Short mmCIF file of C-alpha atoms in Angstrom, two decimals:
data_model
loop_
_atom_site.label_atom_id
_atom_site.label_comp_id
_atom_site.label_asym_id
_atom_site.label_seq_id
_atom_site.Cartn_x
_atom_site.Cartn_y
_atom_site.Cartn_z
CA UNK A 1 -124.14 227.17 47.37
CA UNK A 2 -123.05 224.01 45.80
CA UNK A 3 -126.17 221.62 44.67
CA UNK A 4 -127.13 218.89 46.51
CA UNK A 5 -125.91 215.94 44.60
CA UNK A 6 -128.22 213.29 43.45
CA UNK A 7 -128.62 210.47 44.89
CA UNK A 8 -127.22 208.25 42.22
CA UNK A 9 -124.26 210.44 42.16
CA UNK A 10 -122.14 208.09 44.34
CA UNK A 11 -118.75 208.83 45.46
CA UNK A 12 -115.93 207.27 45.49
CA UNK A 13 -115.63 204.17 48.03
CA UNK A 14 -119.21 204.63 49.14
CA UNK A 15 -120.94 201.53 47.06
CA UNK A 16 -124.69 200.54 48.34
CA UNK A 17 -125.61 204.18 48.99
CA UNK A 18 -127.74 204.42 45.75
CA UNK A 19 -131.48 203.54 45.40
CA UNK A 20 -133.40 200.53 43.22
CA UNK A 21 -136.15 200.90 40.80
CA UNK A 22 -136.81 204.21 38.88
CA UNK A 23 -135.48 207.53 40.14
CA UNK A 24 -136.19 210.84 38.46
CA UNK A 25 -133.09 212.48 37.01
CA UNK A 26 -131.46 215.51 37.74
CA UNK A 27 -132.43 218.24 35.09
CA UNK A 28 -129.15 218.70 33.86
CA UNK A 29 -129.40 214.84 33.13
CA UNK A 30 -132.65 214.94 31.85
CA UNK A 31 -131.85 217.71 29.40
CA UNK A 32 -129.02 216.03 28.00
CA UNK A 33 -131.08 212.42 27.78
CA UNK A 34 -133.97 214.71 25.61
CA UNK A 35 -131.60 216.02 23.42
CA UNK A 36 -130.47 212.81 22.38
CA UNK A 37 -133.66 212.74 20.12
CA UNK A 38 -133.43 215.60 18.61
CA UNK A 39 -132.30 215.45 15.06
CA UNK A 40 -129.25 213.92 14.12
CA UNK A 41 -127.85 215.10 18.02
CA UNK A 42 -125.80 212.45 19.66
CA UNK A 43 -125.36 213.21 23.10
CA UNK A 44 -122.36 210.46 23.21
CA UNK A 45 -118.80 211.78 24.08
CA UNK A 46 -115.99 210.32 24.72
CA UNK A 47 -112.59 210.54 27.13
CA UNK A 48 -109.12 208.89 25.28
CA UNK A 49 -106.20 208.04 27.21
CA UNK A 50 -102.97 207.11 24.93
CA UNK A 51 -100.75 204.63 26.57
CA UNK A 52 -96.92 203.83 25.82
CA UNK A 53 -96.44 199.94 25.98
CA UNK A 54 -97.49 196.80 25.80
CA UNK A 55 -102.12 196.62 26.22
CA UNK A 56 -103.20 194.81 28.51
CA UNK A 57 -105.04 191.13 28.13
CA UNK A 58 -108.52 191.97 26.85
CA UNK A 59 -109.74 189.71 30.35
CA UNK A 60 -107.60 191.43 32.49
CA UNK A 61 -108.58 194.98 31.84
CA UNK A 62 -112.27 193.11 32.43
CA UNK A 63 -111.38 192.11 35.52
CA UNK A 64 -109.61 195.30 36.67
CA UNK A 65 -112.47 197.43 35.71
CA UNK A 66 -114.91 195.23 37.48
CA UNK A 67 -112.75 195.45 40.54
CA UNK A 68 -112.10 199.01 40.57
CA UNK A 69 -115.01 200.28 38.86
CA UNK A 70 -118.00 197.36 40.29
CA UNK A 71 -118.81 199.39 43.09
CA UNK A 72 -120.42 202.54 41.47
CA UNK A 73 -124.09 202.13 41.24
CA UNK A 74 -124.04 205.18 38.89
CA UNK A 75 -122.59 202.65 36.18
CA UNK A 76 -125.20 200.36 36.52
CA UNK A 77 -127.98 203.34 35.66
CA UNK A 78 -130.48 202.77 32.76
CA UNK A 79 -131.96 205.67 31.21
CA UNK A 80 -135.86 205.68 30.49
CA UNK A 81 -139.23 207.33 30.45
CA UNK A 82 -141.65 205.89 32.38
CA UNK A 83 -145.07 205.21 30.64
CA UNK A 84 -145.52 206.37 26.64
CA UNK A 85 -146.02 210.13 27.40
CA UNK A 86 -143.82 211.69 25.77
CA UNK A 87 -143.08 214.60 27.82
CA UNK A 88 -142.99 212.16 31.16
CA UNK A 89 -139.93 213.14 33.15
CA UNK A 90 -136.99 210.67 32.50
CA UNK A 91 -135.69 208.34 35.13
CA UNK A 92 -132.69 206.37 35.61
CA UNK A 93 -132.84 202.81 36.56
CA UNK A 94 -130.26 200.55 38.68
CA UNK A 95 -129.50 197.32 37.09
CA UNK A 96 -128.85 194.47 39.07
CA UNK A 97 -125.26 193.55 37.86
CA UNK A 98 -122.29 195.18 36.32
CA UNK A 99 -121.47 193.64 33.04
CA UNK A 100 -117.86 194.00 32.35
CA UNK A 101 -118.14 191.86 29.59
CA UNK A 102 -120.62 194.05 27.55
CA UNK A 103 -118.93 197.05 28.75
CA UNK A 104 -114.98 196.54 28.03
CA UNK A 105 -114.68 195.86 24.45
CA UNK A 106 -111.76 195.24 21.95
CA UNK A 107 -112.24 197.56 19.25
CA UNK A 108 -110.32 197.34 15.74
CA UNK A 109 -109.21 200.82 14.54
CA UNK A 110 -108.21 199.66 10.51
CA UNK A 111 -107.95 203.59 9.55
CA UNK A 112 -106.24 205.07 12.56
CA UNK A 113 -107.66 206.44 15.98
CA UNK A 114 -108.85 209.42 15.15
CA UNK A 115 -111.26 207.39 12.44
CA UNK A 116 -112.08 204.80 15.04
CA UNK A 117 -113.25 207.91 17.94
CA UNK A 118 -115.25 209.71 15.07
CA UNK A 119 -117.23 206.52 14.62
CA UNK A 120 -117.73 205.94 18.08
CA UNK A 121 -118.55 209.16 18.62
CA UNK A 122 -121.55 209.13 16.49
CA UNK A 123 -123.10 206.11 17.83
CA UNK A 124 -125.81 206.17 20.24
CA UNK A 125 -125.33 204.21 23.02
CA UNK A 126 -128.70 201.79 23.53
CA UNK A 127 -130.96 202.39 26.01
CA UNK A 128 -131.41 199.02 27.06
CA UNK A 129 -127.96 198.84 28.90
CA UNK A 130 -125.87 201.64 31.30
CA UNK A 131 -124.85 204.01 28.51
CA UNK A 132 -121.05 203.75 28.91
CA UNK A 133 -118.29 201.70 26.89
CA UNK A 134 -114.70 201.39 27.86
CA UNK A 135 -112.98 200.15 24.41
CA UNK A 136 -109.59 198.95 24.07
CA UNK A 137 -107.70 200.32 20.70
CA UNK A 138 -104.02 199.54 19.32
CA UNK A 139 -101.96 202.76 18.58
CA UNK A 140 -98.61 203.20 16.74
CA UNK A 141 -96.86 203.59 20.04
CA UNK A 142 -99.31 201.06 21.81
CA UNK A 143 -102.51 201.25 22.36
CA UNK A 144 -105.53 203.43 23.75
CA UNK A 145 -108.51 203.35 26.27
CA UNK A 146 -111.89 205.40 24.79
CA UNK A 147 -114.27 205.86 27.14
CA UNK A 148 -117.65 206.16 25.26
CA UNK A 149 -120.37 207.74 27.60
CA UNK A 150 -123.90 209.49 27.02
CA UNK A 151 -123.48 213.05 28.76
CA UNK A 152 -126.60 212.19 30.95
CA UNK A 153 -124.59 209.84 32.75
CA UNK A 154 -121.01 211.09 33.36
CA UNK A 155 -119.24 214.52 32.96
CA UNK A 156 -115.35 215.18 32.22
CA UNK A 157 -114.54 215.67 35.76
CA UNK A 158 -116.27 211.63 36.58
CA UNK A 159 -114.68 210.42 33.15
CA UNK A 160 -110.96 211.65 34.64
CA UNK A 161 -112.06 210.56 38.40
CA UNK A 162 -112.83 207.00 36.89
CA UNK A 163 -110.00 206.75 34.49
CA UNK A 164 -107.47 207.49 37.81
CA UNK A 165 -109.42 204.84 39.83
CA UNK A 166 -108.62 202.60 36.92
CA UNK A 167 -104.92 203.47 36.53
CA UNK A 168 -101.92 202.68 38.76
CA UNK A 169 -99.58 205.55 40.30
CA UNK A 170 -97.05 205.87 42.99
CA UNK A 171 -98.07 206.27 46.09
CA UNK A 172 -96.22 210.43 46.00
CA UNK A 173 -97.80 210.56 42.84
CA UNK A 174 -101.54 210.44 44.27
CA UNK A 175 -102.75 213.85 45.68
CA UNK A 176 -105.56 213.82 48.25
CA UNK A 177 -109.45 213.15 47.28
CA UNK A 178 -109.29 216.71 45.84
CA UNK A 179 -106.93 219.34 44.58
CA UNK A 180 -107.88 222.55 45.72
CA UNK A 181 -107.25 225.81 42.78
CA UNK A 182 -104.57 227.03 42.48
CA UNK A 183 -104.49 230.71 44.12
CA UNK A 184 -105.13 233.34 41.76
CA UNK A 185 -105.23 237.64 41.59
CA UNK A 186 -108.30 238.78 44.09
CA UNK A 187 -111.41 239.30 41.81
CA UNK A 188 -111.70 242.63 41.83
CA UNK A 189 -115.62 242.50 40.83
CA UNK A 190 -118.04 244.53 43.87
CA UNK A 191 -120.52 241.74 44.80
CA UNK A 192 -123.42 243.85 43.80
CA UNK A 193 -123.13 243.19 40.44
CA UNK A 194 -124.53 239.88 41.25
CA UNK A 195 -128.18 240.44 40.31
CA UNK A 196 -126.57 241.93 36.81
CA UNK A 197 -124.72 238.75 35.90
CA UNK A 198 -127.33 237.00 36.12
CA UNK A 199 -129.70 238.68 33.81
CA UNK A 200 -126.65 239.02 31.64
CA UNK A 201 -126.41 235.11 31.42
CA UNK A 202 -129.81 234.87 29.80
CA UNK A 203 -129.64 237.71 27.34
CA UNK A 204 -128.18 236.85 23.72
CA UNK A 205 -124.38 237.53 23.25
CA UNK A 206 -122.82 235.12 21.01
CA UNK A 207 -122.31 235.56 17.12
CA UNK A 208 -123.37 232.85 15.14
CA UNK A 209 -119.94 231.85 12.99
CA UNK A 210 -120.03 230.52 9.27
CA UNK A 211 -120.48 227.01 10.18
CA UNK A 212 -123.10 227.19 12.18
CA UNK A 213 -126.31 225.79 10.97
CA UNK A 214 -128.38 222.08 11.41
CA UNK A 215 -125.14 219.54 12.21
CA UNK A 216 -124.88 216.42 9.54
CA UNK A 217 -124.97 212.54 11.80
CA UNK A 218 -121.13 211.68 10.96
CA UNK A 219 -118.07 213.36 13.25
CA UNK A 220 -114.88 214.33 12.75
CA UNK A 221 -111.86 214.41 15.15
CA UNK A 222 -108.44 216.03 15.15
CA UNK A 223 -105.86 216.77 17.92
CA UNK A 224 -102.64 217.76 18.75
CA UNK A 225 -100.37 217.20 21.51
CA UNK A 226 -99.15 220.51 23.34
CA UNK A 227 -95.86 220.14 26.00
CA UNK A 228 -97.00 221.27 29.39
CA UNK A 229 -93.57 223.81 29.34
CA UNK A 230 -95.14 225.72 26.56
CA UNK A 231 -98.34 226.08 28.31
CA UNK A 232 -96.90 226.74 31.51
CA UNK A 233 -94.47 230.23 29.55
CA UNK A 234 -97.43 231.03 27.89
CA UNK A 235 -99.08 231.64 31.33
CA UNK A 236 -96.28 233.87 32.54
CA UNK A 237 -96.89 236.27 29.56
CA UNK A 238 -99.36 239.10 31.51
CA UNK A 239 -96.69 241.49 33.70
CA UNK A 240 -99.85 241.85 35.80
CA UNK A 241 -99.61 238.37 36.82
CA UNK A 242 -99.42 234.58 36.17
CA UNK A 243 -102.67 233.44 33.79
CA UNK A 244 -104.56 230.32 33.99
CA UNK A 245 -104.15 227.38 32.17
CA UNK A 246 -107.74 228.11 30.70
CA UNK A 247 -106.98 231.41 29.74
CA UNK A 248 -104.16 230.52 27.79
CA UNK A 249 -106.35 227.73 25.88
CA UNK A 250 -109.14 230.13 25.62
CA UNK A 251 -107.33 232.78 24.29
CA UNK A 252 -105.27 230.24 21.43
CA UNK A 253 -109.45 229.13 20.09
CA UNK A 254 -109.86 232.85 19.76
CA UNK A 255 -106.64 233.27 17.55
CA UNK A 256 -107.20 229.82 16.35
CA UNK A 257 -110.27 230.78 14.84
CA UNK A 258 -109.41 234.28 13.97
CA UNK A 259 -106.67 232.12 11.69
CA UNK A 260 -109.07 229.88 10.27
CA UNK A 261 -111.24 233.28 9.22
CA UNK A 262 -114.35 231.67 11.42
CA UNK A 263 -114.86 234.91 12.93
CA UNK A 264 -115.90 236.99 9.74
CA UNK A 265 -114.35 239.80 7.76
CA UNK A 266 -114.41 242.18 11.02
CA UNK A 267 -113.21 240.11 13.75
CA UNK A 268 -112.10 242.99 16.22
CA UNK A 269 -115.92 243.39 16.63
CA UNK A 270 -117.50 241.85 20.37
CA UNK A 271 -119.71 238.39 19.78
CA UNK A 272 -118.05 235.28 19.79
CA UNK A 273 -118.51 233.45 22.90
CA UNK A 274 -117.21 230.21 24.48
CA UNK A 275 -119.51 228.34 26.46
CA UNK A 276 -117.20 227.32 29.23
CA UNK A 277 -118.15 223.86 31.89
CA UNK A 278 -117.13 225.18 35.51
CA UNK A 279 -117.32 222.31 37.55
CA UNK A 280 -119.61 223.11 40.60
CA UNK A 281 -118.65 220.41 43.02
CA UNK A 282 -117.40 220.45 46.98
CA UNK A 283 -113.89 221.12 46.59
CA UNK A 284 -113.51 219.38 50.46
CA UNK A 285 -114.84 216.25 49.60
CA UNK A 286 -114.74 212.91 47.36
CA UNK A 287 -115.47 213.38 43.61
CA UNK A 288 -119.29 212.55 42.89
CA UNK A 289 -119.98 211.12 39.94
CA UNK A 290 -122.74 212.37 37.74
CA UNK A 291 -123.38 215.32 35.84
CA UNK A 292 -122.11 218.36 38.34
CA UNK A 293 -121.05 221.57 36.38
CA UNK A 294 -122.76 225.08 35.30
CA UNK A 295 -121.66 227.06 31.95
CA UNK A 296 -120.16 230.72 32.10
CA UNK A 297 -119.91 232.48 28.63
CA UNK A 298 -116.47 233.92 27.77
CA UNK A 299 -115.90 236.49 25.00
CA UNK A 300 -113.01 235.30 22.82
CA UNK A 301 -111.57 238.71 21.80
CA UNK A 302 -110.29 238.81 17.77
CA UNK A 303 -107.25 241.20 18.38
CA UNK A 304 -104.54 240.38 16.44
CA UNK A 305 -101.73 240.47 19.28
CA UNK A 306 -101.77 237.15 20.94
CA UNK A 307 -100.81 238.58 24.56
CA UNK A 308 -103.44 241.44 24.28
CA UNK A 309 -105.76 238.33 23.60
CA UNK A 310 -104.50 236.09 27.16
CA UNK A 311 -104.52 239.62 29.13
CA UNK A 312 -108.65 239.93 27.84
CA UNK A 313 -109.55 236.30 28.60
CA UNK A 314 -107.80 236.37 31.86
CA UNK A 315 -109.73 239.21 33.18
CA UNK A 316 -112.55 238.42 31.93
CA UNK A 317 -112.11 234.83 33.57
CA UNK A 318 -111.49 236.21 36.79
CA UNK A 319 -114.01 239.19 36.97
CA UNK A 320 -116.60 236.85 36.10
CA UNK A 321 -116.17 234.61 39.72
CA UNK A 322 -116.61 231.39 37.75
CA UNK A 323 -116.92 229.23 40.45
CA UNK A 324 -119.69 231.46 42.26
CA UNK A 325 -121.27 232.42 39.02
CA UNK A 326 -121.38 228.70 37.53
CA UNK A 327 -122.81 227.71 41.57
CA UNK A 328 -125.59 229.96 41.61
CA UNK A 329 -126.64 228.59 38.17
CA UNK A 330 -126.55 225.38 39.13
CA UNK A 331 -128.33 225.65 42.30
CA UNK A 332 -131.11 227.20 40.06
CA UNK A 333 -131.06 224.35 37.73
CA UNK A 334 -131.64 222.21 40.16
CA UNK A 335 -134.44 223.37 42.23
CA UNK A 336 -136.68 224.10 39.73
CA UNK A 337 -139.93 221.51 39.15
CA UNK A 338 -139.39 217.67 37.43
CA UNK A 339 -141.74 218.89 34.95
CA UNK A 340 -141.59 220.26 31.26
CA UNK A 341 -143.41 223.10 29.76
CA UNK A 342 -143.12 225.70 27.16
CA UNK A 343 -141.05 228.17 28.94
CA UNK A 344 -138.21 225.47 29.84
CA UNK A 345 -138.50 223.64 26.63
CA UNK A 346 -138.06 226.94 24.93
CA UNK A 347 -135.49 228.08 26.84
CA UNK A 348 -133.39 224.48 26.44
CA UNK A 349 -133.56 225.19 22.36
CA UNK A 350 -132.07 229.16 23.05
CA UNK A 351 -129.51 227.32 25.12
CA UNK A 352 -128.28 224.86 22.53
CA UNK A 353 -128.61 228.17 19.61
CA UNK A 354 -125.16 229.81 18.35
CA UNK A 355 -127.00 232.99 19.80
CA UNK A 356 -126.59 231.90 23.04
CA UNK A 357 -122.97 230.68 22.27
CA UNK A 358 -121.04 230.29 19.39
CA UNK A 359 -118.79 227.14 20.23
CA UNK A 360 -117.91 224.84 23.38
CA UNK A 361 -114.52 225.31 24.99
CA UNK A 362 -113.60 222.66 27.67
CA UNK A 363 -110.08 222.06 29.28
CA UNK A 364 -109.36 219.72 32.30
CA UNK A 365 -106.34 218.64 34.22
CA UNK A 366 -106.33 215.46 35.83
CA UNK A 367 -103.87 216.65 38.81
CA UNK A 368 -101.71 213.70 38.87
CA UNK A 369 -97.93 212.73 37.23
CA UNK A 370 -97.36 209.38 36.60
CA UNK A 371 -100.34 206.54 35.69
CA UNK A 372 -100.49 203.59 33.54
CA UNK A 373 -101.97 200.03 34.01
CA UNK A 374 -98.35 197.83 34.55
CA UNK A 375 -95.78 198.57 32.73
CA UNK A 376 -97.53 200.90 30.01
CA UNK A 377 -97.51 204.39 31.04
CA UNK A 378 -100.28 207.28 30.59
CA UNK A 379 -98.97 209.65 28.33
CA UNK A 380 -102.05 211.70 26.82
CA UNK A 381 -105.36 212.62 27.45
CA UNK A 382 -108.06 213.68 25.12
CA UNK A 383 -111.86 214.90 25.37
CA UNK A 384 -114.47 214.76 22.46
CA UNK A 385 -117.57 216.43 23.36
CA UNK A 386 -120.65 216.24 21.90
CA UNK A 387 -121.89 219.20 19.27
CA UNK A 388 -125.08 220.91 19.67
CA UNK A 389 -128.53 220.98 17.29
CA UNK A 390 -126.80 223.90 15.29
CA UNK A 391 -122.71 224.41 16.28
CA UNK A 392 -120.51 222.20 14.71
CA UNK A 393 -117.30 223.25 17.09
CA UNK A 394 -116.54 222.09 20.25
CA UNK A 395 -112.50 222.19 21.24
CA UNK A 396 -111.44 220.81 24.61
CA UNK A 397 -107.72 220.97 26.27
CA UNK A 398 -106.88 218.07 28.43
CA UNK A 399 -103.97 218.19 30.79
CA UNK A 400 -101.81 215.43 32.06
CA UNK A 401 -98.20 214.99 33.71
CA UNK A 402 -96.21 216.46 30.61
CA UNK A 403 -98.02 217.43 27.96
CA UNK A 404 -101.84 218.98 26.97
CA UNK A 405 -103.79 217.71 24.02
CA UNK A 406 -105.97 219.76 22.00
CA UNK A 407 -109.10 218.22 20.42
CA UNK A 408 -111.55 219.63 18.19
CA UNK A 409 -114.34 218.08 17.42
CA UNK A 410 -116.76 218.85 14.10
CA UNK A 411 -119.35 217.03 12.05
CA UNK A 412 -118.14 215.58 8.83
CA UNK A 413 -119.36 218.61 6.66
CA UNK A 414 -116.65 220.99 8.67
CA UNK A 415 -113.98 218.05 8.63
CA UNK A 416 -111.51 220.65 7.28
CA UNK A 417 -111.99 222.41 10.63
CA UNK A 418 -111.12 219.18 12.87
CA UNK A 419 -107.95 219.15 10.78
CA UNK A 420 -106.69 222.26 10.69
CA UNK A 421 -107.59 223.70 14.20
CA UNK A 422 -105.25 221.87 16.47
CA UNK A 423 -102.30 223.15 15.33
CA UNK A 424 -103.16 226.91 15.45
CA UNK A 425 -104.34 226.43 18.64
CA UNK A 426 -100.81 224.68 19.58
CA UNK A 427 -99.49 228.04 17.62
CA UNK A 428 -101.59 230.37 18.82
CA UNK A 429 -99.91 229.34 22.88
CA UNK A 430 -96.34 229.41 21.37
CA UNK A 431 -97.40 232.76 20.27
CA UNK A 432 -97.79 233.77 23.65
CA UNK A 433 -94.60 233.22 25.09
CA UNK A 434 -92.82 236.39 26.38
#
């Protein structure tokens, strides 16, 4: 069921496997690479790593990236359109050489971090170069690698692949190319519901929340850093059985937000829905880079018991058979026709409308203990996302060795949001504990 992958998205150890000259891109990259024209959209996101210690040599990190990063041929892609139609079907484009110098940059941070990744955030990445950045930023405690990508090129699961190729580890500490999920409860769904789900998918079900409306150019960035223990009690809250990491985050947005007042004056009522990235890949073989994931849509319930929230997210989560659900979309995605037309066009803007979901919820665990580049150590990882035409929340969860961290990301008119939702989402999982 899993989508073929595209050509240009190489995996690991396999350089000289990609193709020269212009290739046609995958729809899922050339929907993202559209919607970086549309209004004040930035399709730019970005993947920060927090380090403990000393930074490395500005030319070091230069050459360590070149070594361990040289060989992908997806990070020498150019995005384009060929010809001056406008509606011509994007491409990417292989460069001929992989310019660490333009790509690993020193970047001050005079106002703090979360400043510095706003900015970056916003910023459009130029189409006449691969649309990536790796910039290196001091901290408090040390410093911090922001990885500054357009979502055409790379998703999370490729930003955390790359980020571990870059990194050192013990040898114990390194799992094998994959880690396979974690066994769950049976999904006790009947497979003939199948046909159901997927009309489901494309019907409207999200609420459109107070904030939602045209998004202003600037960004704003907050996040706070959750201990792995408190995640890991808050999953053994449900006597029925031990929840998923996801659940738990998914369920702390929904009383997050139910905090904030986001939801409305009747918040027990169905409607707000996460859009939720499933990655769709082989779980047998190497990571492929690229863009490689489907959406599910999870109801974040509004009850005001925060257990009564996890037990609703965690059945939902399971009923739904993400990984099959999120596969069959994907395998639609991509067989249909390199071409655009009214139908698809109209269907990409219902996609990207708060009808279709009310707010992005991403979390990712990089599998792994231990990393750092020589004596600095890994101790945090953080996604920003980019926001859609008309919602102005996205909220990932990162996880790594010890600890989670929470980021929300708004646009500068909801900056009070960025601010203030991190730590009710860190409350909202205390809340959980048993």
């Amino acid at each position: 069921m899993t989508p073929h992958p595209h050509p240009t998205g190489l995996a690991l150890g396999a350089p000289g496997t990609g193709r020269p000259g212009g290739l046609p891109m995958p729809p899922l990259d050339a929907w993202m690479y559209r919607d970086q024209n549309s209004g004040t959209i930035c399709l730019t996101w970005c993947l920060v790593a927090w380090f403990q210690g000393s930074p490395p040599p500005l030319p070091q990190l230069r050459a360590r990236v070149l070594r361990r990063w040289g060989h992908h041929e997806r990070l020498r892609l150019t995005p384009g359109t060929p010809g001056a139609a406008p509606d011509a079907w994007p491409q990417w484009t292989q460069g001929p050489e992989f310019d660490a110098g333009h790509h690993v940059v020193a970047s001050p941070a005079p106002d703090g971090l979360e400043a510095r990744a706003a900015q970056l955030l916003a910023q459009p990445l130029g189409p006449a170069r691969p649309p990536w950045q790796l910039h290196l930023l001091p901290t408090d405690e040390g410093f911090a690698l922001l990885l500054r990508t357009h979502h055409a090129l790379l998703d999370g699961v490729s930003a955390i692949t790359l980020l571990r190729a870059l990194l050192d580890a013990p040898a114990s500490a390194v799992p094998g190319p994959r880690t396979r999920p974690e066994p769950g409860r049976a999904d006790a769904a009947p497979a003939r519901l199948g046909p159901v789900r997927a009309l489901a998918d494309l019907l409207p079900r999200a609420r459109p929340l107070p904030f939602h409306g045209p998004v202003d150019p600037r960004r704003a960035v907050g996040w706070s850093r959750v201990p792995m223990a408190e995640v890991s009690t808050a999953r053994d809250a449900l006597p029925s059985g031990r929840a998923s990491a996801n659940a738990v985050f998914l369920a702390a947005v929904a009383g997050a937000l139910r905090a904030a007042g986001a939801t409305g004056p009747l918040p027990w009522l169905p409607g707000v829905c996460a859009m939720v990235p499933v990655d769709v890949r082989d779980g047998e073989g190497p990571v492929v880079l690229g863009n490689h994931y489907a959406t599910v849509r999870v109801p974040l319930p509004g009850h005001g018991d925060p257990r009564r929230r996890l037990a609703a997210v965690d059945g939902f989560t399971r009923r739904a058979e993400f990984k099959r659900r999120a596969r069959a979309q994907a395998l639609l995605v991509s067989s249909r026709p390199r071409k655009h037309g009214p139908l698809s066009d109209a269907l990409g803007r219902y996609a990207n409308s708060p009808l279709y979901s009310s707010l992005l919820c991403s979390s990712v665990a990089t599998h792994a203990s231990r990393l750092g580049i020589g004596p600095a150590r890994l101790v945090g990882i953080g996604g920003l996302p980019p926001l859609g035409p008309e919602r102005a929340l996205a909220v990932t969860m990162f996880l790594h060795d010890a600890h989670a961290v929470v980021a929300v990301v708004t646009d500068h008119g909801h900056q009070e949001l960025a601010a203030r939702l991190p730590s009710l989402i860190r409350e909202g999982i205390h809340a959980m504990r048993p």
